[in-house]
Tab-separated table of C-alpha atoms in Angstrom:
chain	number	residue	atom	x	y	z
A	1	MET	CA	-13.058	-10.843	-12.588
A	2	SER	CA	-14.950	-14.050	-11.814
A	3	GLY	CA	-14.323	-17.434	-10.218
A	4	TRP	CA	-13.467	-18.583	-6.724
A	5	TYR	CA	-10.485	-18.926	-4.419
A	6	LYS	CA	-10.158	-20.651	-1.058
A	7	GLN	CA	-8.763	-19.323	2.207
A	8	LEU	CA	-7.481	-21.435	5.090
A	9	ARG	CA	-9.433	-21.110	8.331
A	10	ASN	CA	-6.349	-20.003	10.294
A	11	LEU	CA	-6.387	-16.498	8.822
A	12	SER	CA	-8.041	-15.274	12.026
A	13	GLU	CA	-5.066	-16.588	14.020
A	14	ARG	CA	-2.633	-14.201	12.363
A	15	PRO	CA	-1.489	-11.323	14.593
A	16	TRP	CA	-2.692	-8.637	12.171
A	17	TYR	CA	-6.212	-10.033	11.708
A	18	LYS	CA	-7.810	-7.370	13.951
A	19	ASP	CA	-6.623	-4.687	11.530
A	20	SER	CA	-9.590	-4.547	9.136
A	21	LEU	CA	-7.662	-2.489	6.584
A	22	MET	CA	-4.969	-5.152	6.331
A	23	VAL	CA	-7.558	-7.920	5.935
A	24	HIS	CA	-9.376	-5.867	3.290
A	25	LEU	CA	-6.243	-5.188	1.244
A	26	TYR	CA	-4.962	-8.757	1.691
A	27	HIS	CA	-8.179	-10.229	0.211
A	28	TYR	CA	-8.173	-7.709	-2.642
A	29	LEU	CA	-4.595	-8.611	-3.637
A	30	LYS	CA	-5.359	-12.324	-3.421
A	31	GLU	CA	-8.362	-11.820	-5.693
A	32	ARG	CA	-6.215	-9.984	-8.221
A	33	ALA	CA	-3.384	-12.564	-8.192
A	34	TYR	CA	-2.785	-14.562	-11.368
A	35	VAL	CA	-3.895	-18.204	-11.221
A	36	ALA	CA	-1.154	-19.148	-13.704
A	37	ASP	CA	1.943	-17.425	-15.063
A	38	GLY	CA	1.111	-14.665	-17.523
A	39	THR	CA	2.274	-11.320	-18.888
A	40	TYR	CA	1.241	-7.720	-18.346
A	41	GLU	CA	2.534	-4.958	-20.612
A	42	GLY	CA	5.384	-7.206	-21.678
A	43	ILE	CA	6.370	-8.116	-18.089
A	44	ILE	CA	6.104	-11.732	-16.892
A	45	ILE	CA	3.735	-12.007	-13.936
A	46	ARG	CA	4.107	-15.222	-11.956
A	47	ARG	CA	1.305	-17.227	-10.446
A	48	GLY	CA	0.413	-15.695	-7.086
A	49	SER	CA	1.373	-12.185	-8.232
A	50	CYS	CA	-0.622	-9.337	-9.699
A	51	ALA	CA	0.161	-6.131	-11.573
A	52	VAL	CA	-1.697	-3.202	-10.014
A	53	THR	CA	-1.383	0.552	-9.583
A	54	ARG	CA	-1.851	2.539	-6.398
A	55	SER	CA	-4.834	4.342	-7.880
A	56	GLU	CA	-6.509	0.998	-8.588
A	57	MET	CA	-5.918	-0.195	-5.032
A	58	MET	CA	-7.200	3.108	-3.617
A	59	GLU	CA	-10.351	2.981	-5.748
A	60	ALA	CA	-11.090	-0.674	-4.954
A	61	THR	CA	-10.471	-0.469	-1.201
A	62	GLY	CA	-11.559	3.125	-0.536
A	63	MET	CA	-8.252	3.873	1.198
A	64	LYS	CA	-6.443	7.165	0.908
A	65	TYR	CA	-2.848	7.315	-0.311
A	66	MET	CA	-1.125	7.432	3.082
A	67	THR	CA	-3.452	4.777	4.566
A	68	LEU	CA	-2.767	2.465	1.634
A	69	ASP	CA	0.967	3.030	1.961
A	70	ARG	CA	0.956	2.208	5.680
A	71	THR	CA	-1.170	-0.904	5.141
A	72	LEU	CA	1.106	-2.196	2.392
A	73	LYS	CA	4.145	-1.712	4.625
A	74	LYS	CA	2.457	-3.624	7.441
A	75	LEU	CA	1.659	-6.571	5.175
A	76	ILE	CA	5.281	-6.546	3.960
A	77	SER	CA	6.631	-6.441	7.526
A	78	TYR	CA	4.544	-9.515	8.458
A	79	GLY	CA	5.852	-11.409	5.416
A	80	GLU	CA	2.460	-11.649	3.729
A	81	ILE	CA	3.418	-9.906	0.487
A	82	VAL	CA	6.470	-8.874	-1.531
A	83	VAL	CA	6.245	-5.644	-3.543
A	84	LYS	CA	8.306	-4.653	-6.560
A	85	ALA	CA	7.381	-1.353	-8.225
A	86	ASN	CA	8.349	0.260	-11.522
A	87	SER	CA	7.393	3.546	-13.164
A	88	ARG	CA	4.127	2.155	-14.578
A	89	PHE	CA	2.702	-0.264	-12.024
A	90	THR	CA	3.484	-2.405	-8.992
A	91	VAL	CA	3.888	-6.175	-8.942
A	92	VAL	CA	2.593	-7.600	-5.658
A	93	THR	CA	3.261	-11.242	-4.743
A	94	VAL	CA	1.057	-12.960	-2.167
A	95	CYS	CA	3.597	-15.138	-0.349
A	96	ASP	CA	1.304	-17.988	0.754
A	97	TYR	CA	-0.711	-18.056	-2.468
A	98	ASP	CA	0.151	-21.655	-3.348
A	99	SER	CA	-0.864	-22.944	0.082
A	100	CYS	CA	-4.210	-21.119	0.157
A	101	VAL	CA	-5.378	-20.780	-3.421
A	102	MET	CA	-6.441	-23.263	-6.064
A	103	PRO	CA	-7.233	-22.615	-9.748
A	104	GLU	CA	-10.617	-21.139	-10.467
A	105	SER	CA	-11.527	-24.148	-12.611
A	106	LEU	CA	-11.469	-26.336	-9.483
A	107	PHE	CA	-14.629	-24.560	-8.283
A	108	PRO	CA	-17.268	-24.944	-11.022
A	109	THR	CA	-20.549	-23.110	-10.694
A	110	THR	CA	-23.835	-24.794	-9.802
A	111	ASP	CA	-24.841	-24.875	-13.482
A	112	GLU	CA	-21.619	-26.616	-14.429
A	113	ILE	CA	-22.098	-29.227	-11.722
A	114	SER	CA	-25.610	-29.967	-12.870
A	115	ASN	CA	-24.467	-30.445	-16.458
A	116	GLU	CA	-21.401	-32.598	-15.776
A	117	THR	CA	-20.877	-35.836	-13.931
A	118	SER	CA	-18.382	-36.193	-11.093
A	119	SER	CA	-15.970	-38.112	-13.319
A	120	GLU	CA	-16.051	-35.385	-15.976
A	121	ILE	CA	-15.301	-32.746	-13.328
A	122	SER	CA	-12.408	-34.861	-12.096
A	123	ASN	CA	-10.998	-35.141	-15.614
A	124	GLU	CA	-11.385	-31.397	-16.116
A	125	ILE	CA	-9.521	-30.696	-12.889
A	126	THR	CA	-6.653	-32.916	-13.999
A	127	ASP	CA	-6.451	-31.286	-17.435
A	128	GLU	CA	-6.602	-27.747	-16.066
A	129	THR	CA	-3.916	-28.193	-13.405
A	130	THR	CA	-1.233	-30.123	-15.282
A	131	HIS	CA	0.370	-26.913	-16.647
A	132	ILE	CA	0.361	-25.034	-13.330
A	133	SER	CA	3.526	-25.232	-11.238
A	134	THR	CA	3.792	-24.051	-7.679
A	135	ILE	CA	6.335	-21.501	-6.512
A	136	GLU	CA	8.227	-24.365	-4.876
A	137	GLU	CA	8.461	-26.294	-8.161
A	138	ARG	CA	9.536	-23.200	-10.104
A	139	TYR	CA	12.220	-22.639	-7.486
A	140	LYS	CA	13.614	-26.135	-8.023
A	141	ASP	CA	13.390	-25.825	-11.825
A	142	ASN	CA	15.381	-22.585	-11.723
A	143	LEU	CA	18.086	-23.903	-9.413
A	144	ILE	CA	18.658	-27.511	-10.322
A	145	SER	CA	20.762	-28.276	-13.377
A	146	PRO	CA	22.468	-31.519	-14.544
A	147	ASN	CA	25.712	-30.320	-12.943
A	148	SER	CA	24.092	-29.208	-9.681
A	149	PRO	CA	22.927	-32.102	-7.463
A	150	TYR	CA	19.822	-31.482	-5.375
A	151	LYS	CA	21.799	-32.218	-2.207
A	152	ASN	CA	23.602	-28.891	-2.556
A	153	GLU	CA	20.337	-27.019	-3.084
A	154	ARG	CA	18.810	-28.675	-0.003
A	155	GLU	CA	21.839	-27.655	2.045
A	156	THR	CA	21.463	-24.059	0.816
A	157	ARG	CA	17.822	-24.069	1.867
A	158	ASP	CA	18.812	-25.401	5.313
A	159	VAL	CA	21.210	-22.459	5.683
A	160	VAL	CA	18.390	-20.029	4.937
A	161	LEU	CA	16.235	-21.736	7.567
A	162	GLU	CA	19.045	-21.344	10.120
A	163	ILE	CA	19.289	-17.639	9.240
A	164	LYS	CA	15.556	-17.307	9.881
A	165	LYS	CA	15.986	-18.896	13.327
A	166	ARG	CA	18.960	-16.650	14.087
A	167	TYR	CA	16.940	-13.575	13.097
A	168	ASN	CA	14.055	-14.527	15.392
A	169	LYS	CA	16.447	-15.187	18.281
A	170	THR	CA	18.532	-12.031	17.724
A	171	PHE	CA	15.583	-9.652	17.387
A	172	ASP	CA	13.169	-11.337	19.787
A	173	GLY	CA	10.823	-8.613	21.029
A	174	LYS	CA	12.615	-5.934	19.005
A	175	LEU	CA	11.423	-6.610	15.423
A	176	PRO	CA	8.451	-8.515	13.947
A	177	PRO	CA	9.173	-12.263	14.001
A	178	LEU	CA	9.362	-14.235	10.768
A	179	ILE	CA	6.675	-16.923	10.962
A	180	ARG	CA	6.677	-18.360	7.433
A	181	LEU	CA	9.682	-18.527	5.141
A	182	HIS	CA	8.244	-18.163	1.649
A	183	GLU	CA	10.035	-18.664	-1.642
A	184	PRO	CA	10.405	-14.962	-2.613
A	185	THR	CA	12.015	-14.356	0.781
A	186	ARG	CA	14.290	-17.373	0.363
A	187	ARG	CA	15.472	-16.028	-2.968
A	188	MET	CA	16.339	-12.660	-1.451
A	189	VAL	CA	18.375	-14.310	1.319
A	190	GLU	CA	20.170	-16.578	-1.147
A	191	ALA	CA	20.965	-13.575	-3.362
A	192	CYS	CA	22.540	-11.764	-0.390
A	193	ILE	CA	24.560	-14.861	0.586
A	194	SER	CA	25.751	-15.318	-2.988
A	195	LYS	CA	26.850	-11.688	-3.350
A	196	PHE	CA	28.203	-10.849	0.115
A	197	GLY	CA	28.957	-14.212	1.760
A	198	LEU	CA	27.637	-15.897	4.904
A	199	GLN	CA	29.906	-13.854	7.193
A	200	SER	CA	27.977	-10.723	6.210
A	201	ILE	CA	24.790	-11.937	7.951
A	202	ASP	CA	26.069	-11.411	11.503
A	203	ARG	CA	27.603	-8.042	10.605
A	204	VAL	CA	24.298	-6.822	9.188
A	205	PHE	CA	22.319	-8.109	12.186
A	206	GLU	CA	24.729	-6.308	14.541
A	207	GLN	CA	24.357	-3.117	12.512
A	208	VAL	CA	20.543	-3.306	12.640
A	209	LEU	CA	20.744	-3.733	16.432
A	210	SER	CA	22.926	-0.624	16.673
A	211	GLU	CA	20.465	1.584	14.769
A	212	PRO	CA	17.554	2.836	16.920
A	213	PHE	CA	15.669	3.933	13.792
A	214	SER	CA	15.586	0.364	12.431
A	215	LEU	CA	14.254	-0.883	15.788
A	216	GLY	CA	11.246	1.442	15.681
A	217	GLN	CA	12.587	4.458	17.583
A	218	ASN	CA	11.293	6.986	15.081
A	219	LYS	CA	8.262	9.223	14.572
A	220	THR	CA	6.610	6.960	11.984
A	221	GLY	CA	6.795	3.762	14.040
A	222	PHE	CA	8.654	1.993	11.227
A	223	LYS	CA	10.483	-1.212	12.133
A	224	ALA	CA	12.801	-3.163	9.887
A	225	SER	CA	11.467	-6.620	9.035
A	226	PHE	CA	13.230	-9.751	7.792
A	227	GLN	CA	12.166	-8.982	4.226
A	228	PHE	CA	13.249	-5.343	4.543
A	229	ILE	CA	16.695	-6.302	5.844
A	230	PHE	CA	17.324	-8.899	3.124
A	231	GLU	CA	16.087	-6.760	0.273
A	232	PRO	CA	19.416	-6.704	-1.646
A	233	ARG	CA	19.754	-2.917	-1.758
A	234	ASN	CA	18.906	-2.503	1.941
A	235	PHE	CA	21.217	-5.385	2.884
A	236	GLN	CA	24.107	-3.771	1.020
A	237	GLN	CA	23.508	-0.412	2.724
A	238	TYR	CA	23.446	-2.048	6.178
A	239	LEU	CA	26.689	-3.866	5.367
A	240	GLU	CA	28.389	-0.694	4.115
A	241	ARG	CA	27.413	1.144	7.297
A	242	ALA	CA	28.737	-1.756	9.382
A	243	ILE	CA	32.099	-1.669	7.587
A	244	LEU	CA	32.317	2.114	7.963
A	245	ALA	CA	31.486	1.912	11.674
A	246	LYS	CA	34.185	-0.708	12.179
A	247	LYS	CA	36.807	1.466	10.453
A	248	GLN	CA	35.837	4.500	12.497
A	249	LYS	CA	36.079	2.442	15.689
A	250	GLU	CA	39.521	1.149	14.730
A	251	ASN	CA	40.765	4.634	13.863
A	252	LYS	CA	39.401	6.008	17.114
A	253	GLY	CA	41.096	3.222	19.037
A	254	VAL	CA	44.484	3.945	17.408
A	255	GLY	CA	44.142	7.669	18.106
A	256	THR	CA	43.244	7.024	21.741
A	257	PHE	CA	46.254	4.739	22.141
A	258	GLU	CA	48.632	7.274	20.593
A	259	MET	CA	47.218	10.053	22.777
A	260	ALA	CA	47.565	7.949	25.916
A	261	GLU	CA	51.110	7.052	24.948
A	262	ALA	CA	51.977	10.722	24.330
A	263	GLU	CA	50.498	11.800	27.654
A	264	ALA	CA	52.322	9.128	29.687
A	265	PRO	CA	54.935	10.684	32.096
A	266	LYS	CA	58.547	10.267	31.023
A	267	THR	CA	61.179	8.722	33.267
A	268	GLU	CA	64.412	10.500	34.226
A	269	GLU	CA	66.364	8.177	31.930
A	270	GLN	CA	64.140	9.157	28.990
A	271	LYS	CA	64.525	12.849	29.737
A	272	THR	CA	68.335	12.534	30.006
A	273	GLU	CA	68.525	10.583	26.752
A	274	GLU	CA	66.417	13.171	24.919
A	275	GLN	CA	68.622	15.995	26.264
A	276	LYS	CA	71.750	14.168	25.110
A	277	GLN	CA	70.350	13.654	21.620
A	278	ARG	CA	69.439	17.338	21.337
A	279	LEU	CA	72.970	18.435	22.373
A	280	LEU	CA	74.581	15.933	19.991
A	281	THR	CA	72.483	17.424	17.212
A	282	LEU	CA	73.765	20.899	18.134
A	283	VAL	CA	77.356	19.603	18.107
A	284	GLU	CA	76.929	18.279	14.566
A	285	MET	CA	75.467	21.594	13.420
A	286	VAL	CA	78.311	23.607	14.962
A	287	LYS	CA	80.922	21.297	13.381
A	288	LYS	CA	79.394	21.946	9.991
A	289	ASN	CA	79.039	25.696	10.618
A	290	PRO	CA	81.288	27.058	13.436
A	291	SER	CA	79.492	30.427	13.300
A	292	SER	CA	76.081	28.849	13.875
A	293	HIS	CA	73.793	30.463	16.448
A	294	CYS	CA	73.703	27.067	18.198
A	295	ARG	CA	77.298	27.601	19.399
A	296	GLY	CA	76.099	29.842	22.262
A	297	ALA	CA	73.798	27.146	23.654
A	298	LEU	CA	76.557	24.543	23.454
A	299	THR	CA	79.038	26.876	25.212
A	300	ALA	CA	76.568	27.436	28.032
A	301	ALA	CA	76.074	23.656	28.399
A	302	TYR	CA	79.871	23.184	28.454
A	303	ASN	CA	80.351	25.840	31.115
A	304	ALA	CA	77.589	24.290	33.239
A	305	GLY	CA	79.286	20.875	33.031
A	306	THR	CA	76.297	19.301	31.267
A	307	LEU	CA	78.341	18.068	28.305
A	308	SER	CA	80.833	16.259	30.501
A	309	GLN	CA	78.018	14.688	32.553
A	310	LEU	CA	76.444	13.322	29.379
A	311	GLY	CA	79.779	12.151	28.006
A	312	ILE	CA	79.825	14.602	25.080
A	313	ASP	CA	83.367	15.532	23.951
A	314	TRP	CA	83.180	19.149	22.858
A	315	ASN	CA	84.520	22.496	24.073
A	316	PRO	CA	84.346	26.095	22.800
A	317	LEU	CA	87.959	25.917	21.544
A	318	ASN	CA	87.130	23.184	19.029
């Protein structure tokens, strides 16, 4: 691999810059990223992404398997990369590629400069870059159609920005903040909104807050990030757990109410009414079957004057 790429000076201002392994892997992935859309083993690889295997990353960086895995997860949690793996290789997207990287042809070697005039270089730059679209432009091309005005798409993007702000406010100090909202992340959020609706966002955020494991209270030190939460499969699982927890809470509340109602002391009127209903039931049984074993209980109640007190017209001679 040859050529050049540029890097903004503010890389050292990022919170993970002191982690040399993260910086090492970040630069390696940016070097491997495609300058323009291409294909790899029949799979379309977009500009800013690269197809790579774990063994290749381990060999190039000198990291062991577990170290590489931890470093990748850290870069994902900070929103620097998005990873999508299959059985053959992994596609890694550098989220800020378009803001930091320019085509290799924009940086000719010393020999090329000496052989070409400034105007020729300028013409070459124009020719080489006309076919390259940024992630932002591809996003618009994919979304906007003749029947879909751009106003609606802009409103959708504003909603995603509000969700980012809500995430940072909700999980302030609990989860890694989302600094930059890149296009791959936007697409994940929009996919979740499209499938589950806007009302699902708050339910998922509440569920994440209720799970100590997602907040980093585990042996590995893992913390859910914005990208992790809005990965469609993870988002669906959080939502399902939130719905299940709500149902369990409702069922528990009903059971507690019924138990409290059953344990409440009965008044004298209630006790008298229940006794009357029991005796009336015995009367009906004895009328249907005069030799019923209930006749003895009714006779005892008659002799004690209970039937007359309750206004029940029955006597053993009936």
